[in-house]
Tab-separated table of C-alpha atoms in Angstrom:
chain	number	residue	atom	x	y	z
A	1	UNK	CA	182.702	128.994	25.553
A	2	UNK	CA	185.244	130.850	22.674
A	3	UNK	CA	181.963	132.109	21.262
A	4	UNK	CA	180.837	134.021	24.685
A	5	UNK	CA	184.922	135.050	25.072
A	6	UNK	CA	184.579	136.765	21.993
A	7	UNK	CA	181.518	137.835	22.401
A	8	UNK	CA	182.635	140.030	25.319
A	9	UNK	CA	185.657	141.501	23.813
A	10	UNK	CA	183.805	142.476	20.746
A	11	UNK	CA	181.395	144.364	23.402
A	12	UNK	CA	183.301	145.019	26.073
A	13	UNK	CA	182.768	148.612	25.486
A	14	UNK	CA	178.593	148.590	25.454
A	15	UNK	CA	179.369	146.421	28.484
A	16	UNK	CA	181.278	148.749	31.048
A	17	UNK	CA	179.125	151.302	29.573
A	18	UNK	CA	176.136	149.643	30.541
A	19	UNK	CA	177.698	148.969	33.726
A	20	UNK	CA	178.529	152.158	34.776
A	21	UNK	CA	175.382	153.432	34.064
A	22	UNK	CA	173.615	151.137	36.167
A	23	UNK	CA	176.064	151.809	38.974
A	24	UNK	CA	175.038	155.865	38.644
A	25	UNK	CA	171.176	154.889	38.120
A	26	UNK	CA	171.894	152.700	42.002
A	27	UNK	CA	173.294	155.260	43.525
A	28	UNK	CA	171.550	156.956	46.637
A	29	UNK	CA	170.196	160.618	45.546
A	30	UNK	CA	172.852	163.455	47.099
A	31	UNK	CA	171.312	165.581	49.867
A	32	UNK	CA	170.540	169.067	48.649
A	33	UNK	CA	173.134	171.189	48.449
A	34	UNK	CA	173.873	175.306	49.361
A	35	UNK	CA	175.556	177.065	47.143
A	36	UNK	CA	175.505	181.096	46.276
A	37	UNK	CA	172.184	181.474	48.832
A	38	UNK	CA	170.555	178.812	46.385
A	39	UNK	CA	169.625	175.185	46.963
A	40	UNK	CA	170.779	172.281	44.208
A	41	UNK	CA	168.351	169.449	44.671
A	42	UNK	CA	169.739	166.801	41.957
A	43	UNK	CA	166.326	165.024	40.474
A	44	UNK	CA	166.138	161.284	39.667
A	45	UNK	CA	165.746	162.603	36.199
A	46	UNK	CA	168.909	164.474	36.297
A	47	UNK	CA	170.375	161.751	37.759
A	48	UNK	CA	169.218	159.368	34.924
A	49	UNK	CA	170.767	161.737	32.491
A	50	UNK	CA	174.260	161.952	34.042
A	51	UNK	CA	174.293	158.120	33.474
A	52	UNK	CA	173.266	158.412	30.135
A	53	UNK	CA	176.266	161.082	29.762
A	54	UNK	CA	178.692	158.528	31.595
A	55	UNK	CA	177.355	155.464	29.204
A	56	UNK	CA	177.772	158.058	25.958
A	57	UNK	CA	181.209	158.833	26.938
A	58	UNK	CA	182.648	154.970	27.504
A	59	UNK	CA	180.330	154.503	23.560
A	60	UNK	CA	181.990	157.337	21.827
A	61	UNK	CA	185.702	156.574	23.343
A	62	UNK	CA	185.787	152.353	22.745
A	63	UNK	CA	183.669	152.700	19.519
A	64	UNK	CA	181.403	149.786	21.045
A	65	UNK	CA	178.278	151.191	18.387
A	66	UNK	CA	177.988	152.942	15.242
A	67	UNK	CA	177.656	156.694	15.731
A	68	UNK	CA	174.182	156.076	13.733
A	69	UNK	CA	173.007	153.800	16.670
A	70	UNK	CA	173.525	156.103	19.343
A	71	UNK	CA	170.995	158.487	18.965
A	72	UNK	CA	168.202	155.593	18.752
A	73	UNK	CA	169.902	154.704	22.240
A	74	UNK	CA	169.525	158.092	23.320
A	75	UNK	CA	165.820	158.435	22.034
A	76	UNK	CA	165.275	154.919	23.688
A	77	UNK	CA	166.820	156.027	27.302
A	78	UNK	CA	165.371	159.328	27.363
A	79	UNK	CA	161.741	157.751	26.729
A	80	UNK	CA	162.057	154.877	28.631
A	81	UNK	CA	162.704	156.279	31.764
A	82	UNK	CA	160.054	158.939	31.549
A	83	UNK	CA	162.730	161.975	30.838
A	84	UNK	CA	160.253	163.369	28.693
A	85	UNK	CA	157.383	162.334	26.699
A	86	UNK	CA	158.123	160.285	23.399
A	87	UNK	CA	156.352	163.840	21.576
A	88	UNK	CA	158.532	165.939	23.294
A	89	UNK	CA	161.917	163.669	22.846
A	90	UNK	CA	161.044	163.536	18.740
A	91	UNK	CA	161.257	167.780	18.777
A	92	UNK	CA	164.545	167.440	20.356
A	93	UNK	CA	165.521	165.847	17.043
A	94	UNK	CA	162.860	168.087	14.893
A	95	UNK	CA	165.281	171.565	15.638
A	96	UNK	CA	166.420	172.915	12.586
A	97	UNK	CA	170.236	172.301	13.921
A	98	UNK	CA	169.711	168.895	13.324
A	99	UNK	CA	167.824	169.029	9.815
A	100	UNK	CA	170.371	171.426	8.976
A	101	UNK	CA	173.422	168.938	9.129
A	102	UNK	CA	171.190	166.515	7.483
A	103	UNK	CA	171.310	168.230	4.681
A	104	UNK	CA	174.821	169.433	4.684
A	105	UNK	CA	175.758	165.863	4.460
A	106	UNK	CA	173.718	164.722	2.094
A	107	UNK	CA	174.815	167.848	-0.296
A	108	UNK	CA	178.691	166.367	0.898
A	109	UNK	CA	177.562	162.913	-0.811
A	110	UNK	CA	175.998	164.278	-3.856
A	111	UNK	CA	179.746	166.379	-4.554
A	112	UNK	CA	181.584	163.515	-4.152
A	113	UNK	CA	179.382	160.874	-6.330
A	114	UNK	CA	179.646	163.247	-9.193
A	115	UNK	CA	183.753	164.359	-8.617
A	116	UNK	CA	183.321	167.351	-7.747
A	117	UNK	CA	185.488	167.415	-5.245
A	118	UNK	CA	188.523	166.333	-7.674
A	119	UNK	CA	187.474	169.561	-10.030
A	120	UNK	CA	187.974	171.336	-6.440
A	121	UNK	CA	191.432	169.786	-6.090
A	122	UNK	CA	192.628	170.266	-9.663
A	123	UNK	CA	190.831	173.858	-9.034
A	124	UNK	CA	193.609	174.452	-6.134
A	125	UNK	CA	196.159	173.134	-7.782
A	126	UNK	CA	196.349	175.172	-10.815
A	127	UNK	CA	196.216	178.322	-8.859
A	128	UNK	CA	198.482	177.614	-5.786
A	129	UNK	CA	201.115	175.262	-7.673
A	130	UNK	CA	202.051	172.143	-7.184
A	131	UNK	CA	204.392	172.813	-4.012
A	132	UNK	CA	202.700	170.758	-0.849
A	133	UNK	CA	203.005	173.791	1.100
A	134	UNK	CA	200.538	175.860	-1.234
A	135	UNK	CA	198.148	173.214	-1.678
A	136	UNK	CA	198.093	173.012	1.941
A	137	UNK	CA	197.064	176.576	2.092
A	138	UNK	CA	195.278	176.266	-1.203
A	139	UNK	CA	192.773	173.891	1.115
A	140	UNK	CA	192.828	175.925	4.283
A	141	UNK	CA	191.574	179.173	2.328
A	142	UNK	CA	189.009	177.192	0.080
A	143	UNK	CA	187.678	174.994	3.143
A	144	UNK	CA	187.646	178.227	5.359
A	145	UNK	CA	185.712	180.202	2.315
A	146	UNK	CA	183.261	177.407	1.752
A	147	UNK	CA	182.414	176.494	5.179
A	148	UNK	CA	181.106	180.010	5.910
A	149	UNK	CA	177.895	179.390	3.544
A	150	UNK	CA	178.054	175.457	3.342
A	151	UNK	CA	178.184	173.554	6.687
A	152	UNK	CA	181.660	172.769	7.524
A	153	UNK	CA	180.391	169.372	7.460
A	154	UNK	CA	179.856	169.106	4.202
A	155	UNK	CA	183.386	170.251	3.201
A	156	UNK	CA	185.020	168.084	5.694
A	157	UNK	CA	183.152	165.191	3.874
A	158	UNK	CA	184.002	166.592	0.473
A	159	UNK	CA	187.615	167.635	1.042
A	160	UNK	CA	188.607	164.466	2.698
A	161	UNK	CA	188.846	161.866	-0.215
A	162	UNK	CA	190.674	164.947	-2.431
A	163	UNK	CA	193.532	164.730	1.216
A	164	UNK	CA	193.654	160.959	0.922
A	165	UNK	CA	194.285	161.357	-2.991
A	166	UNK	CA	197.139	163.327	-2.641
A	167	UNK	CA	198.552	161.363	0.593
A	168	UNK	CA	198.411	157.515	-1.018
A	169	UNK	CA	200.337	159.122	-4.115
A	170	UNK	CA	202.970	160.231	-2.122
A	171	UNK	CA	204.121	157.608	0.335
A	172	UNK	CA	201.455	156.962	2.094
A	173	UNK	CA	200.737	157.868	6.365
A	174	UNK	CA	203.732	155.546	6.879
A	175	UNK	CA	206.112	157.025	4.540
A	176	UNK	CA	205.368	161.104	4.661
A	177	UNK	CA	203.683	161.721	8.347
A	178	UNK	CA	204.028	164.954	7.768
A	179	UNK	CA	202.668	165.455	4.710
A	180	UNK	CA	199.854	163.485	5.902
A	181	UNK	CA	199.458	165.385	8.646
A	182	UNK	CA	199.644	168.886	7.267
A	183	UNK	CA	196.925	167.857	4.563
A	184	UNK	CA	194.443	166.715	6.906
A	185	UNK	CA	194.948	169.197	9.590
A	186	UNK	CA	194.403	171.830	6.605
A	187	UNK	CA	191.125	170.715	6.039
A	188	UNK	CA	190.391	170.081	9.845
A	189	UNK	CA	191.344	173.644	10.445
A	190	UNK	CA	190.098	175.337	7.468
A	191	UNK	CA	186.615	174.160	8.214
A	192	UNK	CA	186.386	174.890	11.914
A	193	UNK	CA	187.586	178.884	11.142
A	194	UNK	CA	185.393	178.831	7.926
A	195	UNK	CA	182.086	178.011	10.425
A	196	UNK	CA	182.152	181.157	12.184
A	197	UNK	CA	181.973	183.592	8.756
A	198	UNK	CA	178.081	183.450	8.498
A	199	UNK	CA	174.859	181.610	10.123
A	200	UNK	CA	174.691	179.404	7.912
A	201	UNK	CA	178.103	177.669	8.084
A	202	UNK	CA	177.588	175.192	11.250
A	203	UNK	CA	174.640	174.102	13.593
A	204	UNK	CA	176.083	175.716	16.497
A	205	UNK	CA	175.528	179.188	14.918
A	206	UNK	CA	171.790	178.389	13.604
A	207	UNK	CA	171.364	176.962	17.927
A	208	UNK	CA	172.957	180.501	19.046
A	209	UNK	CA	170.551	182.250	16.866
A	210	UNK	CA	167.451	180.597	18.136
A	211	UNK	CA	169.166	181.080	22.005
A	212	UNK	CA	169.274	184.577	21.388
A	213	UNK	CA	166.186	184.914	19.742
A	214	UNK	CA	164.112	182.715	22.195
A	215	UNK	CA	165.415	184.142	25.227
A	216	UNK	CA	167.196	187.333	25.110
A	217	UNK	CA	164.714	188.872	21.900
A	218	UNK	CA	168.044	189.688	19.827
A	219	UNK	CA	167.454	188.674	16.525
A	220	UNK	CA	171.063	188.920	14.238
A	221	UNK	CA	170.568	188.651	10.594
A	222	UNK	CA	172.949	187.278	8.347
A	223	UNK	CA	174.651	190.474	6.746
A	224	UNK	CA	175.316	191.399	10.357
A	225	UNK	CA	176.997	187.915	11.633
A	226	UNK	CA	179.147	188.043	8.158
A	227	UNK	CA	180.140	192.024	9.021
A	228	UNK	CA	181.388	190.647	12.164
A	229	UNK	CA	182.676	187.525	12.173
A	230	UNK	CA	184.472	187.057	8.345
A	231	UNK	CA	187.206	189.318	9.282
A	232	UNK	CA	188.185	187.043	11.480
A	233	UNK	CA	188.273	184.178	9.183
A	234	UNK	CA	190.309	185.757	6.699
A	235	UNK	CA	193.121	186.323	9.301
A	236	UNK	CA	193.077	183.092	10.920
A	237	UNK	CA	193.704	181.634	7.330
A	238	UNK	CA	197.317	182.742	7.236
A	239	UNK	CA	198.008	182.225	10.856
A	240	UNK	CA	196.542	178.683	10.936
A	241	UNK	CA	198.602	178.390	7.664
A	242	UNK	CA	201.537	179.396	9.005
A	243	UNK	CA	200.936	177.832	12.176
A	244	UNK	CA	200.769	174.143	10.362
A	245	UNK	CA	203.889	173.985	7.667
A	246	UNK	CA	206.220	175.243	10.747
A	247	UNK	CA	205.040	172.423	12.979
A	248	UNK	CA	204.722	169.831	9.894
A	249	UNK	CA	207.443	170.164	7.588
A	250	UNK	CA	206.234	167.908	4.617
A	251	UNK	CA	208.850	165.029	3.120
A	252	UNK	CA	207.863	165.682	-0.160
A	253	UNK	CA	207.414	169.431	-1.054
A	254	UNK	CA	206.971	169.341	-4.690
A	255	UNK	CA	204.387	167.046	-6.074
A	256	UNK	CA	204.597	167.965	-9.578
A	257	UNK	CA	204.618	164.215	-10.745
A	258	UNK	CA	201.407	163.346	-8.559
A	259	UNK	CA	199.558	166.462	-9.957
A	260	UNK	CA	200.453	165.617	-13.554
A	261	UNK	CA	198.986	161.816	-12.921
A	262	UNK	CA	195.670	163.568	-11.460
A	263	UNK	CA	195.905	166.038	-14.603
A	264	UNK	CA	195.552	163.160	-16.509
């Protein structure tokens, strides 16, 4: 009995997920609908899909499966009920989006099983100081620089152990929120701004240049996204800066002792 009572609470996620899947996947088929002089007819397919979306959600929020499992799931769901054709469902996951963060985070674990990413931090460090506030925008500007020609995945991945470094040494998340916060949030940050400098620094901007291309014949090359798009990212990098140390005002601005240990 204990085992099935803790059997359910270890999957009570996967469980109402499953649930309220099936519930959607029951449900009667809505009339069709008028709306702007067009009809909306909702298709057992679409239907089939919203309680995939529904089951995804309740995943994703309770952590019930490892990220890793849930695209088999979705592979699984979207063949099994005849969505579209197994062929068809493996070119969903064939796009160069995808294949593109594959490799981004493989080129993350590579950096960090060879330290790069503490030559990075030591890199920072010796330019900005060792005051937590220029570190912190040390990281924003070299995460926001980066991710516009490495997927901001990769950086996230790389910059994250250098944050957790630097956070441990001084207190801990317990002991200097703040400082916790600011770190992390500067590498959070830094990344998502960094994306938009060129095509190649997130999967969304590779998927908007095959939208474009496949159905509106614009084709952007990549000196013309840069032209337009890093201006932007050099002036969020103060702002977000700025933005950050006035909302998270670190315990412990001078880490001078912590970047001497590193040092050595």
């Amino acid at each position: 009995m204990m085992v099935v009572i803790n059997f359910l609470k270890e999957k009570k996620g996967l469980i109402i997920a499953s649930l309220a899947a099936l519930i959607i996947l029951l449900l009667p088929q809505p009339a069709p609908v008028e709306f702007g002089g067009n009809t909306i007819i909702l298709t057992i397919e679409g239907q089939r899909i919203i309680a995939l979306l529904v089951g995804l959600i309740i995943i994703f929020i309770t952590e019930a499966i490892p990220i890793g499992a849930v695209i088999g799931l979705i592979y699984a769901w979207i063949a099994f009920f005849g969505i579209l054709t197994p062929k068809d469902t493996a070119g969903i996951f064939s796009q160069d989006a995808v294949w593109f963060l594959i490799g981004s985070l493989m080129i993350a674990q590579v950096l960090v099983k060879y330290g790069i990413h503490k030559r990075v931090l030591l890199f920072i460090i010796k330019i900005m100081g060792s005051k937590a506030r220029y570190i912190s925008l040390g990281i924003i500007s070299f995460c926001a620089i980066s991710a516009a020609f490495i997927a901001e995945h990769t950086i996230a991945a790389m910059m994250l152990p250098v944050a957790l470094v630097l956070i441990s040494r001084n207190g801990g998340f317990k002991n200097a929120p703040n400082l916790s916060k600011l770190f992390l949030f500067s590498i959070a940050f830094g990344c998502i701004i960094g994306g938009l400098g060129t095509p190649s620094g997130g999967g969304r901007n590779v998927l908007m240049l095959g939208f474009l291309e496949e159905f509106y014949d614009v084709r952007v090359g990549y000196g013309a996204w840069m032209i337009m798009a890093l201006p932007i990212v050099i002036v969020l990098i103060p702002c977000v800066w700025i933005l950050l140390i006035s909302q998270f005002k670190p315990e412990r601005n001078d880490l001078a002792n912590t970047v001497k240990e590193m040092e050595k």
